[in-house]
Amino acid sequence: MRALLTAAADGRPVVLFVDDLHHAGADTAGLMLDLLLPRADGLALTIVATCRSDREADSACLRELHARASARGQAIAERPLTVGALAPAACEALLRHHLGGQADARISDLARESGGNPFLLEALARDGAAGPAPAIAEWVRRRAQGLPDEAARLLAAVALSGQPLPQGCCCRPRG
C-alpha cells in the first residue's frame, strides 16, 4: 500500500480520506499507523478519517488506533465536527442535479420531506422522479415490499431497535 501511495504521489503530499472509520477493524488501525511512520521513501501522508460520534465507543479501529499510538508515544489528532442538515436551497440544488427538469413541481416537497438528510434526498430523488413525494413511512414501506420474508423480518427488528445494533446480533447460523 505504501509503495502504491508513494508512486502515485510522485513527490507530492498525499491526503488519504477514510470514510466511516467506525466500520473498520483493528487491522486497519495498524495499516494506518504503519503508513504514517517516517521512511526513506519521503512519503508525506496525512490521513483524514470520519467516524460517527454515536459509534466511537464501539469502534475496534479507533480503540486500536489510540492504543497503538499511545504505545508509540504518539497521539491521534481528533477534531469533532458537527454535520447538520442541508439548507433548503442546497436540498433543492441536489435534487435538481439528480432529477433535472423532470420533477420541478415536486422538488420543494422532496426537499421538505428529506429534512435536509442528503442520503434520504438521493433515495427520494431515485424513487420520487416517478411520482409524488411519498411520506417517509410510505417510502420505506414501498422499498421493503419486494424483500424476502427473512430480510423483511430483519429490517423490522433493526427498525424497532431504535439504535444501531452490534454487528452479528441479528445473524443466525444457517445450515
Short mmCIF file of C-alpha atoms in Angstrom, two decimals:
data_model
loop_
_atom_site.label_atom_id
_atom_site.label_comp_id
_atom_site.label_asym_id
_atom_site.label_seq_id
_atom_site.Cartn_x
_atom_site.Cartn_y
_atom_site.Cartn_z
CA MET A 1 0.00 0.00 0.00
CA ARG A 2 2.79 2.39 0.91
CA ALA A 3 4.62 1.73 -2.37
CA LEU A 4 1.41 2.41 -4.29
CA LEU A 5 0.81 5.70 -2.46
CA THR A 6 4.44 6.74 -2.87
CA ALA A 7 4.35 6.05 -6.62
CA ALA A 8 1.02 7.87 -7.05
CA ALA A 9 2.27 10.83 -5.01
CA ASP A 10 5.28 11.37 -7.27
CA GLY A 11 6.91 13.54 -4.58
CA ARG A 12 3.78 15.50 -3.71
CA PRO A 13 2.00 15.39 -0.33
CA VAL A 14 -0.92 12.94 -0.13
CA VAL A 15 -4.16 13.12 1.82
CA LEU A 16 -5.83 9.75 2.29
CA PHE A 17 -9.52 10.03 3.16
CA VAL A 18 -11.18 7.16 5.06
CA ASP A 19 -14.95 7.44 5.47
CA ASP A 20 -16.92 5.59 8.17
CA LEU A 21 -13.87 4.50 10.16
CA HIS A 22 -16.22 3.06 12.79
CA HIS A 23 -16.84 0.14 10.38
CA ALA A 24 -13.14 -0.70 10.11
CA GLY A 25 -11.42 -3.38 12.13
CA ALA A 26 -8.29 -3.31 14.26
CA ASP A 27 -6.12 -4.33 11.27
CA THR A 28 -6.99 -1.03 9.59
CA ALA A 29 -5.54 0.84 12.58
CA GLY A 30 -2.25 -0.99 12.18
CA LEU A 31 -2.11 -0.24 8.46
CA MET A 32 -2.89 3.44 9.02
CA LEU A 33 -0.21 3.88 11.68
CA ASP A 34 2.37 1.96 9.64
CA LEU A 35 1.67 4.22 6.67
CA LEU A 36 2.33 7.26 8.86
CA LEU A 37 5.76 6.10 10.05
CA PRO A 38 8.57 8.17 8.51
CA ARG A 39 10.57 6.21 5.97
CA ALA A 40 13.30 6.88 3.43
CA ASP A 41 10.76 6.98 0.56
CA GLY A 42 9.78 10.53 1.61
CA LEU A 43 6.04 9.93 1.51
CA ALA A 44 4.31 12.96 3.07
CA LEU A 45 0.97 11.49 4.14
CA THR A 46 -1.95 12.87 6.09
CA ILE A 47 -4.91 10.63 6.88
CA VAL A 48 -8.32 12.22 7.35
CA ALA A 49 -11.00 9.88 8.63
CA THR A 50 -14.64 10.20 9.60
CA CYS A 51 -16.42 8.35 12.37
CA ARG A 52 -19.97 8.74 13.59
CA SER A 53 -19.98 10.10 17.13
CA ASP A 54 -22.58 7.54 18.21
CA ARG A 55 -20.28 4.70 17.07
CA GLU A 56 -16.94 5.83 18.53
CA ALA A 57 -17.19 3.72 21.68
CA ASP A 58 -17.91 0.55 19.64
CA SER A 59 -15.14 1.06 17.09
CA ALA A 60 -12.41 -1.58 17.25
CA CYS A 61 -10.36 0.50 14.82
CA LEU A 62 -10.47 3.63 16.98
CA ARG A 63 -9.61 1.68 20.14
CA GLU A 64 -6.66 0.09 18.37
CA LEU A 65 -5.52 3.41 16.87
CA HIS A 66 -5.41 5.04 20.29
CA ALA A 67 -3.75 2.05 21.96
CA ARG A 68 -1.01 1.69 19.32
CA ALA A 69 -0.39 5.42 19.06
CA SER A 70 -0.13 5.68 22.85
CA ALA A 71 2.32 2.76 22.95
CA ARG A 72 4.48 4.66 20.43
CA GLY A 73 4.25 7.88 22.44
CA GLN A 74 2.07 9.44 19.76
CA ALA A 75 -1.39 10.97 19.86
CA ILE A 76 -4.22 10.93 17.38
CA ALA A 77 -5.36 14.44 16.45
CA GLU A 78 -9.15 14.48 16.62
CA ARG A 79 -11.36 17.35 15.57
CA PRO A 80 -15.08 16.88 16.27
CA LEU A 81 -17.23 18.32 13.52
CA THR A 82 -20.98 18.53 13.77
CA VAL A 83 -22.67 17.94 10.44
CA GLY A 84 -26.15 19.42 10.34
CA ALA A 85 -28.98 19.14 7.87
CA LEU A 86 -28.62 20.66 4.43
CA ALA A 87 -30.28 24.03 3.97
CA PRO A 88 -33.48 24.01 1.85
CA ALA A 89 -31.71 25.71 -1.08
CA ALA A 90 -28.93 23.08 -1.01
CA CYS A 91 -31.55 20.30 -0.91
CA GLU A 92 -33.29 21.74 -3.94
CA ALA A 93 -29.98 22.13 -5.82
CA LEU A 94 -29.07 18.48 -5.11
CA LEU A 95 -32.50 17.33 -6.28
CA ARG A 96 -32.26 19.40 -9.48
CA HIS A 97 -28.88 17.77 -10.12
CA HIS A 98 -30.42 14.29 -9.79
CA LEU A 99 -33.79 14.96 -11.39
CA GLY A 100 -33.06 17.66 -13.93
CA GLY A 101 -36.25 19.34 -15.13
CA GLN A 102 -38.39 16.24 -14.82
CA ALA A 103 -39.67 16.97 -11.30
CA ASP A 104 -39.70 20.75 -10.84
CA ALA A 105 -43.16 20.64 -9.28
CA ARG A 106 -42.06 18.11 -6.64
CA ILE A 107 -38.62 19.43 -5.73
CA SER A 108 -39.74 21.53 -2.77
CA ASP A 109 -41.89 18.63 -1.46
CA LEU A 110 -39.00 16.19 -1.71
CA ALA A 111 -36.61 18.67 -0.08
CA ARG A 112 -39.02 19.24 2.82
CA GLU A 113 -39.72 15.51 3.24
CA SER A 114 -35.97 14.73 3.46
CA GLY A 115 -35.43 17.00 6.45
CA GLY A 116 -32.10 18.01 4.89
CA ASN A 117 -30.63 14.49 5.02
CA PRO A 118 -28.52 14.06 1.83
CA PHE A 119 -28.75 10.24 1.87
CA LEU A 120 -32.53 10.41 2.11
CA LEU A 121 -32.64 13.15 -0.53
CA GLU A 122 -30.87 10.94 -3.04
CA ALA A 123 -33.11 7.98 -2.23
CA LEU A 124 -36.24 10.12 -2.57
CA ALA A 125 -34.88 11.51 -5.84
CA ARG A 126 -34.44 7.99 -7.23
CA ASP A 127 -37.98 6.99 -6.30
CA GLY A 128 -39.62 10.42 -6.41
CA ALA A 129 -38.97 11.00 -10.09
CA ALA A 130 -41.72 8.53 -10.90
CA GLY A 131 -44.49 10.07 -8.84
CA PRO A 132 -45.48 12.31 -5.96
CA ALA A 133 -43.20 12.56 -2.95
CA PRO A 134 -44.29 9.85 -0.52
CA ALA A 135 -44.21 10.31 3.23
CA ILE A 136 -41.10 8.68 4.69
CA ALA A 137 -43.07 5.78 6.22
CA GLU A 138 -44.76 5.10 2.89
CA TRP A 139 -41.46 5.32 1.05
CA VAL A 140 -39.90 2.74 3.39
CA ARG A 141 -42.96 0.51 3.02
CA ARG A 142 -42.68 0.63 -0.79
CA ARG A 143 -38.97 -0.14 -0.71
CA ALA A 144 -39.48 -3.10 1.65
CA GLN A 145 -42.37 -4.69 -0.26
CA GLY A 146 -40.25 -6.86 -2.50
CA LEU A 147 -37.93 -8.18 0.22
CA PRO A 148 -37.84 -11.90 1.02
CA ASP A 149 -39.57 -12.77 4.31
CA GLU A 150 -36.32 -13.27 6.21
CA ALA A 151 -34.95 -9.90 5.07
CA ALA A 152 -38.25 -8.19 5.95
CA ARG A 153 -38.12 -9.65 9.47
CA LEU A 154 -34.53 -8.46 9.86
CA LEU A 155 -35.49 -4.98 8.65
CA ALA A 156 -38.36 -4.88 11.16
CA ALA A 157 -36.06 -5.95 14.03
CA VAL A 158 -33.45 -3.32 13.16
CA ALA A 159 -36.10 -0.61 12.76
CA LEU A 160 -37.75 -1.48 16.06
CA SER A 161 -34.43 -1.43 17.94
CA GLY A 162 -34.29 2.36 17.59
CA GLN A 163 -30.48 2.31 17.65
CA PRO A 164 -27.56 0.71 15.84
CA LEU A 165 -27.22 -2.98 16.62
CA PRO A 166 -23.90 -4.74 17.18
CA GLN A 167 -22.59 -6.47 14.09
CA GLY A 168 -23.70 -10.10 14.09
CA CYS A 169 -26.51 -9.50 16.58
CA CYS A 170 -29.24 -10.40 14.11
CA CYS A 171 -27.39 -13.22 12.39
CA ARG A 172 -28.02 -16.87 13.00
CA PRO A 173 -26.27 -19.91 11.58
CA ARG A 174 -27.80 -21.44 8.50
CA GLY A 175 -27.42 -24.96 7.51
#
